[in-house]
Amino acid sequence: MRHDPMKLRAVTLGAGIVIGLPAWKKCGVSPQDTPKFMKNNTILGVILIVAGAAILAYQQFSYRSRETVIDIGPIKATAETTKTVPIPPIIGWALLGSGALVMVFGARSKS
C-alpha cells in the first residue's frame, strides 16, 4: 500500500493534540517541490547542533573496564576501574557552528 500525500490523515500527538492537515497544505508547498538535499541538510544541521550542545553540557564521558590483576592457576582477581575522558569544549562549539552553517546554507540553496 502506497502512501498518498494528498489524502487527509489525522495524526494524534501527545497531550491530545490532533493534526488533520498535512504540513505542506498549510504552507502551500507540496513535498515534490522541496529538494531532497535540503531535507538532508536540515537533518544533518540539527544532529550537529544537538551533538554540540550535548558535548558542551557534559564535557566528559566515563566508562568502566575490567582488568585482570592476578591470574595464578585457578585463582583469578580482577579489578574494575572507571576511566573518565574529557572532551574539549572547542569540539562542542565547532559542532554547534558547523550545524548552524549547514542549516543556513541549506536554506539559502533553496532560494
Tab-separated table of N, CA, C and O in Angstrom:
chain	number	residue	atom	x	y	z
A	1	MET	N	0.832	-1.169	0.000
A	1	MET	CA	0.000	0.000	0.000
A	1	MET	C	0.888	1.247	0.000
A	1	MET	O	1.736	1.399	0.855
A	2	ARG	N	0.674	2.111	-0.953
A	2	ARG	CA	1.488	3.325	-1.080
A	2	ARG	C	0.890	4.442	-0.261
A	2	ARG	O	-0.304	4.542	-0.075
A	3	HIS	N	1.757	5.316	0.209
A	3	HIS	CA	1.317	6.495	0.967
A	3	HIS	C	0.893	7.582	-0.016
A	3	HIS	O	1.639	7.948	-0.910
A	4	ASP	N	-0.308	8.071	0.151
A	4	ASP	CA	-0.829	9.125	-0.711
A	4	ASP	C	-0.722	10.456	0.029
A	4	ASP	O	-1.442	10.685	1.004
A	5	PRO	N	0.182	11.369	-0.414
A	5	PRO	CA	0.338	12.634	0.300
A	5	PRO	C	-0.880	13.542	0.184
A	5	PRO	O	-1.026	14.472	0.949
A	6	MET	N	-1.749	13.293	-0.779
A	6	MET	CA	-2.926	14.136	-0.963
A	6	MET	C	-4.042	13.751	0.011
A	6	MET	O	-4.983	14.498	0.214
A	7	LYS	N	-3.973	12.567	0.590
A	7	LYS	CA	-5.034	12.077	1.444
A	7	LYS	C	-4.945	12.749	2.818
A	7	LYS	O	-3.884	12.893	3.386
A	8	LEU	N	-6.096	13.138	3.332
A	8	LEU	CA	-6.168	13.784	4.640
A	8	LEU	C	-6.057	12.715	5.722
A	8	LEU	O	-6.774	11.721	5.706
A	9	ARG	N	-5.138	12.923	6.632
A	9	ARG	CA	-4.955	11.981	7.726
A	9	ARG	C	-4.959	12.754	9.041
A	9	ARG	O	-4.430	13.845	9.123
A	10	ALA	N	-5.516	12.149	10.053
A	10	ALA	CA	-5.484	12.744	11.388
A	10	ALA	C	-4.355	12.080	12.167
A	10	ALA	O	-4.286	10.868	12.259
A	11	VAL	N	-3.475	12.882	12.701
A	11	VAL	CA	-2.349	12.380	13.474
A	11	VAL	C	-2.509	12.880	14.901
A	11	VAL	O	-2.644	14.074	15.132
A	12	THR	N	-2.506	11.962	15.856
A	12	THR	CA	-2.632	12.342	17.253
A	12	THR	C	-1.256	12.419	17.873
A	12	THR	O	-0.493	11.468	17.847
A	13	LEU	N	-0.925	13.589	18.408
A	13	LEU	CA	0.330	13.787	19.104
A	13	LEU	C	0.083	13.640	20.602
A	13	LEU	O	-1.029	13.412	21.036
A	14	GLY	N	1.136	13.781	21.392
A	14	GLY	CA	0.991	13.713	22.838
A	14	GLY	C	0.089	14.819	23.359
A	14	GLY	O	-0.126	15.840	22.712
A	15	ALA	N	-0.497	14.632	24.516
A	15	ALA	CA	-1.358	15.593	25.201
A	15	ALA	C	-2.641	15.878	24.418
A	15	ALA	O	-3.224	16.943	24.524
A	16	GLY	N	-3.087	14.930	23.591
A	16	GLY	CA	-4.355	15.056	22.900
A	16	GLY	C	-4.380	16.034	21.744
A	16	GLY	O	-5.441	16.457	21.317
A	17	ILE	N	-3.230	16.416	21.190
A	17	ILE	CA	-3.174	17.342	20.066
A	17	ILE	C	-3.386	16.541	18.781
A	17	ILE	O	-2.709	15.553	18.540
A	18	VAL	N	-4.338	16.967	17.979
A	18	VAL	CA	-4.647	16.268	16.728
A	18	VAL	C	-4.359	17.200	15.562
A	18	VAL	O	-4.809	18.344	15.535
A	19	ILE	N	-3.603	16.697	14.603
A	19	ILE	CA	-3.303	17.446	13.388
A	19	ILE	C	-4.041	16.763	12.253
A	19	ILE	O	-3.887	15.568	12.036
A	20	GLY	N	-4.856	17.531	11.525
A	20	GLY	CA	-5.657	16.937	10.476
A	20	GLY	C	-5.154	17.204	9.077
A	20	GLY	O	-5.473	16.473	8.162
A	21	LEU	N	-4.368	18.235	8.859
A	21	LEU	CA	-3.881	18.565	7.530
A	21	LEU	C	-2.393	18.285	7.426
A	21	LEU	O	-1.653	18.520	8.373
A	22	PRO	N	-1.944	17.800	6.272
A	22	PRO	CA	-0.501	17.659	6.080
A	22	PRO	C	0.169	19.026	6.150
A	22	PRO	O	-0.438	20.051	5.828
A	23	ALA	N	1.407	19.049	6.570
A	23	ALA	CA	2.135	20.314	6.750
A	23	ALA	C	2.256	21.092	5.443
A	23	ALA	O	2.222	22.311	5.439
A	24	TRP	N	2.395	20.386	4.310
A	24	TRP	CA	2.589	21.101	3.054
A	24	TRP	C	1.340	21.838	2.620
A	24	TRP	O	1.408	22.831	1.909
A	25	LYS	N	0.152	21.396	3.064
A	25	LYS	CA	-1.066	22.108	2.704
A	25	LYS	C	-1.161	23.441	3.427
A	25	LYS	O	-1.723	24.389	2.925
A	26	LYS	N	-0.600	23.500	4.632
A	26	LYS	CA	-0.659	24.732	5.414
A	26	LYS	C	0.210	25.822	4.785
A	26	LYS	O	-0.136	26.982	4.806
A	27	CYS	N	1.360	25.442	4.236
A	27	CYS	CA	2.257	26.458	3.694
A	27	CYS	C	2.140	26.588	2.172
A	27	CYS	O	2.746	27.472	1.595
A	28	GLY	N	1.380	25.705	1.523
A	28	GLY	CA	1.169	25.818	0.090
A	28	GLY	C	2.268	25.219	-0.766
A	28	GLY	O	2.314	25.456	-1.954
A	29	VAL	N	3.176	24.448	-0.180
A	29	VAL	CA	4.261	23.822	-0.927
A	29	VAL	C	4.087	22.312	-0.838
A	29	VAL	O	3.913	21.773	0.239
A	30	SER	N	4.105	21.651	-1.970
A	30	SER	CA	3.952	20.199	-1.952
A	30	SER	C	5.289	19.523	-1.650
A	30	SER	O	6.350	20.120	-1.853
A	31	PRO	N	5.268	18.287	-1.166
A	31	PRO	CA	6.515	17.588	-0.871
A	31	PRO	C	7.407	17.411	-2.101
A	31	PRO	O	8.619	17.321	-1.983
A	32	GLN	N	6.819	17.391	-3.300
A	32	GLN	CA	7.612	17.218	-4.511
A	32	GLN	C	8.418	18.471	-4.843
A	32	GLN	O	9.406	18.408	-5.555
A	33	ASP	N	8.002	19.653	-4.335
A	33	ASP	CA	8.706	20.898	-4.616
A	33	ASP	C	9.964	21.086	-3.768
A	33	ASP	O	10.831	21.863	-4.115
A	34	THR	N	10.040	20.394	-2.642
A	34	THR	CA	11.172	20.561	-1.735
A	34	THR	C	12.304	19.630	-2.169
A	34	THR	O	12.111	18.433	-2.262
A	35	PRO	N	13.488	20.177	-2.423
A	35	PRO	CA	14.604	19.326	-2.819
A	35	PRO	C	15.014	18.396	-1.682
A	35	PRO	O	14.979	18.768	-0.521
A	36	LYS	N	15.424	17.183	-2.046
A	36	LYS	CA	15.795	16.200	-1.048
A	36	LYS	C	17.045	16.624	-0.284
A	36	LYS	O	17.168	16.374	0.901
A	37	PHE	N	18.000	17.290	-0.959
A	37	PHE	CA	19.225	17.681	-0.271
A	37	PHE	C	18.946	18.711	0.819
A	37	PHE	O	19.653	18.778	1.797
A	38	MET	N	17.891	19.510	0.650
A	38	MET	CA	17.570	20.492	1.683
A	38	MET	C	17.103	19.784	2.949
A	38	MET	O	17.471	20.157	4.056
A	39	LYS	N	16.318	18.742	2.791
A	39	LYS	CA	15.872	17.980	3.948
A	39	LYS	C	17.064	17.326	4.625
A	39	LYS	O	17.155	17.314	5.850
A	40	ASN	N	17.983	16.791	3.829
A	40	ASN	CA	19.163	16.153	4.394
A	40	ASN	C	20.033	17.171	5.116
A	40	ASN	O	20.584	16.875	6.180
A	41	ASN	N	20.191	18.371	4.553
A	41	ASN	CA	20.982	19.409	5.210
A	41	ASN	C	20.351	19.818	6.536
A	41	ASN	O	21.062	20.041	7.522
A	42	THR	N	19.047	19.920	6.572
A	42	THR	CA	18.363	20.298	7.805
A	42	THR	C	18.557	19.229	8.865
A	42	THR	O	18.863	19.540	10.020
A	43	ILE	N	18.411	17.967	8.493
A	43	ILE	CA	18.590	16.869	9.440
A	43	ILE	C	20.024	16.841	9.943
A	43	ILE	O	20.269	16.712	11.149
A	44	LEU	N	20.982	16.983	9.036
A	44	LEU	CA	22.384	16.981	9.432
A	44	LEU	C	22.695	18.156	10.354
A	44	LEU	O	23.394	18.013	11.363
A	45	GLY	N	22.155	19.334	10.047
A	45	GLY	CA	22.374	20.507	10.881
A	45	GLY	C	21.826	20.323	12.288
A	45	GLY	O	22.478	20.668	13.279
A	46	VAL	N	20.638	19.754	12.391
A	46	VAL	CA	20.039	19.515	13.706
A	46	VAL	C	20.870	18.506	14.495
A	46	VAL	O	21.110	18.689	15.695
A	47	ILE	N	21.332	17.450	13.839
A	47	ILE	CA	22.156	16.440	14.514
A	47	ILE	C	23.448	17.065	15.030
A	47	ILE	O	23.864	16.817	16.168
A	48	LEU	N	24.095	17.894	14.219
A	48	LEU	CA	25.334	18.541	14.647
A	48	LEU	C	25.094	19.497	15.820
A	48	LEU	O	25.897	19.548	16.763
A	49	ILE	N	24.004	20.240	15.776
A	49	ILE	CA	23.706	21.172	16.863
A	49	ILE	C	23.409	20.424	18.160
A	49	ILE	O	23.891	20.805	19.230
A	50	VAL	N	22.644	19.356	18.076
A	50	VAL	CA	22.333	18.574	19.279
A	50	VAL	C	23.601	17.940	19.847
A	50	VAL	O	23.819	17.944	21.063
A	51	ALA	N	24.458	17.404	18.979
A	51	ALA	CA	25.710	16.804	19.448
A	51	ALA	C	26.606	17.856	20.094
A	51	ALA	O	27.209	17.612	21.147
A	52	GLY	N	26.697	19.040	19.505
A	52	GLY	CA	27.498	20.115	20.077
A	52	GLY	C	26.971	20.570	21.423
A	52	GLY	O	27.739	20.790	22.369
A	53	ALA	N	25.660	20.682	21.534
A	53	ALA	CA	25.064	21.081	22.813
A	53	ALA	C	25.291	20.015	23.881
A	53	ALA	O	25.563	20.340	25.040
A	54	ALA	N	25.211	18.749	23.502
A	54	ALA	CA	25.457	17.662	24.464
A	54	ALA	C	26.904	17.674	24.941
A	54	ALA	O	27.184	17.480	26.131
A	55	ILE	N	27.829	17.915	24.041
A	55	ILE	CA	29.244	17.968	24.424
A	55	ILE	C	29.499	19.153	25.345
A	55	ILE	O	30.225	19.037	26.339
A	56	LEU	N	28.891	20.295	25.055
A	56	LEU	CA	29.066	21.456	25.931
A	56	LEU	C	28.430	21.230	27.303
A	56	LEU	O	28.928	21.717	28.312
A	57	ALA	N	27.345	20.469	27.345
A	57	ALA	CA	26.657	20.222	28.610
A	57	ALA	C	27.429	19.229	29.487
A	57	ALA	O	27.539	19.422	30.693
A	58	TYR	N	27.965	18.158	28.893
A	58	TYR	CA	28.604	17.105	29.684
A	58	TYR	C	30.120	17.253	29.784
A	58	TYR	O	30.702	16.967	30.812
A	59	GLN	N	30.791	17.625	28.749
A	59	GLN	CA	32.227	17.887	28.675
A	59	GLN	C	33.122	16.707	29.037
A	59	GLN	O	34.340	16.854	29.096
A	60	GLN	N	32.567	15.542	29.297
A	60	GLN	CA	33.369	14.350	29.560
A	60	GLN	C	32.469	13.130	29.476
A	60	GLN	O	31.249	13.240	29.548
A	61	PHE	N	33.075	11.973	29.312
A	61	PHE	CA	32.322	10.739	29.419
A	61	PHE	C	33.175	9.722	30.164
A	61	PHE	O	34.397	9.770	30.150
A	62	SER	N	32.501	8.828	30.850
A	62	SER	CA	33.184	7.823	31.658
A	62	SER	C	32.807	6.432	31.166
A	62	SER	O	31.715	6.219	30.659
A	63	TYR	N	33.732	5.515	31.344
A	63	TYR	CA	33.445	4.126	31.035
A	63	TYR	C	34.175	3.242	32.034
A	63	TYR	O	35.127	3.659	32.683
A	64	ARG	N	33.696	2.020	32.173
A	64	ARG	CA	34.292	1.074	33.111
A	64	ARG	C	35.009	-0.019	32.337
A	64	ARG	O	34.568	-0.446	31.286
A	65	SER	N	36.103	-0.466	32.910
A	65	SER	CA	36.835	-1.568	32.293
A	65	SER	C	37.291	-2.527	33.382
A	65	SER	O	37.546	-2.124	34.524
A	66	ARG	N	37.363	-3.787	33.025
A	66	ARG	CA	37.843	-4.812	33.953
A	66	ARG	C	39.233	-5.246	33.540
A	66	ARG	O	39.484	-5.539	32.380
A	67	GLU	N	40.090	-5.278	34.515
A	67	GLU	CA	41.474	-5.689	34.272
A	67	GLU	C	41.813	-6.850	35.191
A	67	GLU	O	41.457	-6.843	36.367
A	68	THR	N	42.496	-7.833	34.630
A	68	THR	CA	42.926	-8.963	35.439
A	68	THR	C	44.189	-8.568	36.189
A	68	THR	O	45.196	-8.221	35.589
A	69	VAL	N	44.107	-8.645	37.527
A	69	VAL	CA	45.228	-8.255	38.358
A	69	VAL	C	46.121	-9.461	38.633
A	69	VAL	O	47.338	-9.408	38.465
A	70	ILE	N	45.510	-10.568	39.052
A	70	ILE	CA	46.257	-11.795	39.355
A	70	ILE	C	45.603	-12.949	38.616
A	70	ILE	O	44.382	-13.110	38.642
A	71	ASP	N	46.431	-13.774	37.978
A	71	ASP	CA	45.950	-14.968	37.291
A	71	ASP	C	46.933	-16.102	37.560
A	71	ASP	O	47.830	-16.369	36.771
A	72	ILE	N	46.768	-16.749	38.697
A	72	ILE	CA	47.649	-17.846	39.093
A	72	ILE	C	46.805	-19.111	39.190
A	72	ILE	O	46.048	-19.286	40.152
A	73	GLY	N	46.932	-19.959	38.207
A	73	GLY	CA	46.179	-21.209	38.202
A	73	GLY	C	44.689	-20.948	38.275
A	73	GLY	O	44.130	-20.193	37.487
A	74	PRO	N	44.021	-21.589	39.285
A	74	PRO	CA	42.569	-21.412	39.392
A	74	PRO	C	42.180	-20.090	40.066
A	74	PRO	O	41.011	-19.741	40.117
A	75	ILE	N	43.156	-19.344	40.577
A	75	ILE	CA	42.858	-18.091	41.272
A	75	ILE	C	42.964	-16.919	40.290
A	75	ILE	O	43.982	-16.714	39.654
A	76	LYS	N	41.883	-16.185	40.211
A	76	LYS	CA	41.858	-15.007	39.345
A	76	LYS	C	41.323	-13.829	40.140
A	76	LYS	O	40.349	-13.952	40.863
A	77	ALA	N	41.967	-12.714	39.994
A	77	ALA	CA	41.497	-11.480	40.635
A	77	ALA	C	41.380	-10.402	39.564
A	77	ALA	O	42.305	-10.186	38.787
A	78	THR	N	40.223	-9.781	39.528
A	78	THR	CA	40.007	-8.711	38.560
A	78	THR	C	39.666	-7.424	39.300
A	78	THR	O	39.134	-7.450	40.401
A	79	ALA	N	40.008	-6.352	38.696
A	79	ALA	CA	39.689	-5.035	39.251
A	79	ALA	C	38.888	-4.252	38.220
A	79	ALA	O	39.201	-4.262	37.031
A	80	GLU	N	37.843	-3.608	38.693
A	80	GLU	CA	37.022	-2.782	37.816
A	80	GLU	C	37.413	-1.325	38.041
A	80	GLU	O	37.360	-0.825	39.155
A	81	THR	N	37.802	-0.684	36.968
A	81	THR	CA	38.210	0.711	37.079
A	81	THR	C	37.299	1.587	36.216
A	81	THR	O	36.831	1.162	35.159
A	82	THR	N	37.058	2.777	36.707
A	82	THR	CA	36.269	3.753	35.962
A	82	THR	C	37.229	4.793	35.401
A	82	THR	O	37.995	5.403	36.138
A	83	LYS	N	37.161	4.965	34.100
A	83	LYS	CA	38.034	5.939	33.440
A	83	LYS	C	37.178	7.074	32.886
A	83	LYS	O	36.104	6.845	32.343
A	84	THR	N	37.668	8.273	33.028
A	84	THR	CA	36.964	9.460	32.545
A	84	THR	C	37.791	10.116	31.449
A	84	THR	O	38.981	10.352	31.612
A	85	VAL	N	37.124	10.388	30.322
A	85	VAL	CA	37.777	11.021	29.182
A	85	VAL	C	37.195	12.424	29.006
A	85	VAL	O	35.996	12.569	28.761
A	86	PRO	N	38.008	13.457	29.173
A	86	PRO	CA	37.486	14.822	28.983
A	86	PRO	C	37.358	15.150	27.492
A	86	PRO	O	38.144	14.704	26.664
A	87	ILE	N	36.337	15.937	27.173
A	87	ILE	CA	36.126	16.392	25.797
A	87	ILE	C	36.317	17.906	25.796
A	87	ILE	O	35.639	18.615	26.537
A	88	PRO	N	37.219	18.423	24.984
A	88	PRO	CA	37.435	19.879	24.956
A	88	PRO	C	36.177	20.616	24.487
A	88	PRO	O	35.503	20.188	23.543
A	89	PRO	N	35.839	21.734	25.134
A	89	PRO	CA	34.644	22.493	24.739
A	89	PRO	C	34.723	23.030	23.305
A	89	PRO	O	33.688	23.264	22.686
A	90	ILE	N	35.934	23.196	22.774
A	90	ILE	CA	36.054	23.702	21.399
A	90	ILE	C	35.386	22.761	20.396
A	90	ILE	O	34.858	23.206	19.372
A	91	ILE	N	35.363	21.464	20.715
A	91	ILE	CA	34.693	20.498	19.824
A	91	ILE	C	33.185	20.761	19.826
A	91	ILE	O	32.537	20.731	18.779
A	92	GLY	N	32.621	21.030	21.004
A	92	GLY	CA	31.198	21.345	21.082
A	92	GLY	C	30.850	22.611	20.329
A	92	GLY	O	29.856	22.666	19.599
A	93	TRP	N	31.684	23.661	20.499
A	93	TRP	CA	31.436	24.912	19.775
A	93	TRP	C	31.584	24.717	18.269
A	93	TRP	O	30.830	25.294	17.480
A	94	ALA	N	32.552	23.899	17.860
A	94	ALA	CA	32.746	23.644	16.428
A	94	ALA	C	31.537	22.908	15.845
A	94	ALA	O	31.087	23.223	14.730
A	95	LEU	N	30.998	21.942	16.591
A	95	LEU	CA	29.818	21.223	16.108
A	95	LEU	C	28.599	22.143	16.044
A	95	LEU	O	27.822	22.078	15.085
A	96	LEU	N	28.437	22.995	17.059
A	96	LEU	CA	27.321	23.949	17.030
A	96	LEU	C	27.427	24.895	15.830
A	96	LEU	O	26.450	25.122	15.113
A	97	GLY	N	28.620	25.431	15.617
A	97	GLY	CA	28.819	26.353	14.493
A	97	GLY	C	28.639	25.696	13.148
A	97	GLY	O	27.997	26.249	12.251
A	98	SER	N	29.172	24.494	13.010
A	98	SER	CA	29.028	23.808	11.717
A	98	SER	C	27.581	23.406	11.471
A	98	SER	O	27.100	23.453	10.335
A	99	GLY	N	26.856	23.026	12.515
A	99	GLY	CA	25.435	22.709	12.348
A	99	GLY	C	24.632	23.920	11.918
A	99	GLY	O	23.762	23.830	11.049
A	100	ALA	N	24.947	25.066	12.517
A	100	ALA	CA	24.256	26.299	12.132
A	100	ALA	C	24.585	26.675	10.685
A	100	ALA	O	23.701	27.078	9.924
A	101	LEU	N	25.844	26.532	10.308
A	101	LEU	CA	26.230	26.849	8.923
A	101	LEU	C	25.553	25.921	7.924
A	101	LEU	O	25.106	26.365	6.862
A	102	VAL	N	25.495	24.646	8.248
A	102	VAL	CA	24.835	23.685	7.344
A	102	VAL	C	23.373	24.060	7.172
A	102	VAL	O	22.835	24.028	6.062
A	103	MET	N	22.714	24.439	8.261
A	103	MET	CA	21.300	24.805	8.149
A	103	MET	C	21.110	26.118	7.386
A	103	MET	O	20.203	26.233	6.572
A	104	VAL	N	21.975	27.104	7.619
A	104	VAL	CA	21.852	28.397	6.928
A	104	VAL	C	22.109	28.222	5.429
A	104	VAL	O	21.328	28.700	4.600
A	105	PHE	N	23.196	27.545	5.074
A	105	PHE	CA	23.488	27.374	3.657
A	105	PHE	C	22.534	26.405	2.990
A	105	PHE	O	22.265	26.520	1.784
A	106	GLY	N	21.954	25.480	3.735
A	106	GLY	CA	20.918	24.608	3.187
A	106	GLY	C	19.673	25.377	2.860
A	106	GLY	O	19.016	25.144	1.851
A	107	ALA	N	19.322	26.336	3.720
A	107	ALA	CA	18.131	27.171	3.462
A	107	ALA	C	18.388	28.158	2.323
A	107	ALA	O	17.503	28.444	1.535
A	108	ARG	N	19.618	28.673	2.225
A	108	ARG	CA	19.948	29.623	1.147
A	108	ARG	C	19.982	28.937	-0.210
A	108	ARG	O	19.652	29.534	-1.209
A	109	SER	N	20.408	27.681	-0.248
A	109	SER	CA	20.495	26.994	-1.530
A	109	SER	C	19.111	26.694	-2.089
A	109	SER	O	18.961	26.446	-3.273
A	110	LYS	N	18.083	26.751	-1.249
A	110	LYS	CA	16.715	26.543	-1.708
A	110	LYS	C	16.259	27.697	-2.579
A	110	LYS	O	15.574	27.525	-3.558
A	111	SER	N	16.652	28.922	-2.195
A	111	SER	CA	16.145	30.087	-2.930
A	111	SER	C	17.035	30.486	-4.070
A	111	SER	O	17.895	29.901	-4.523
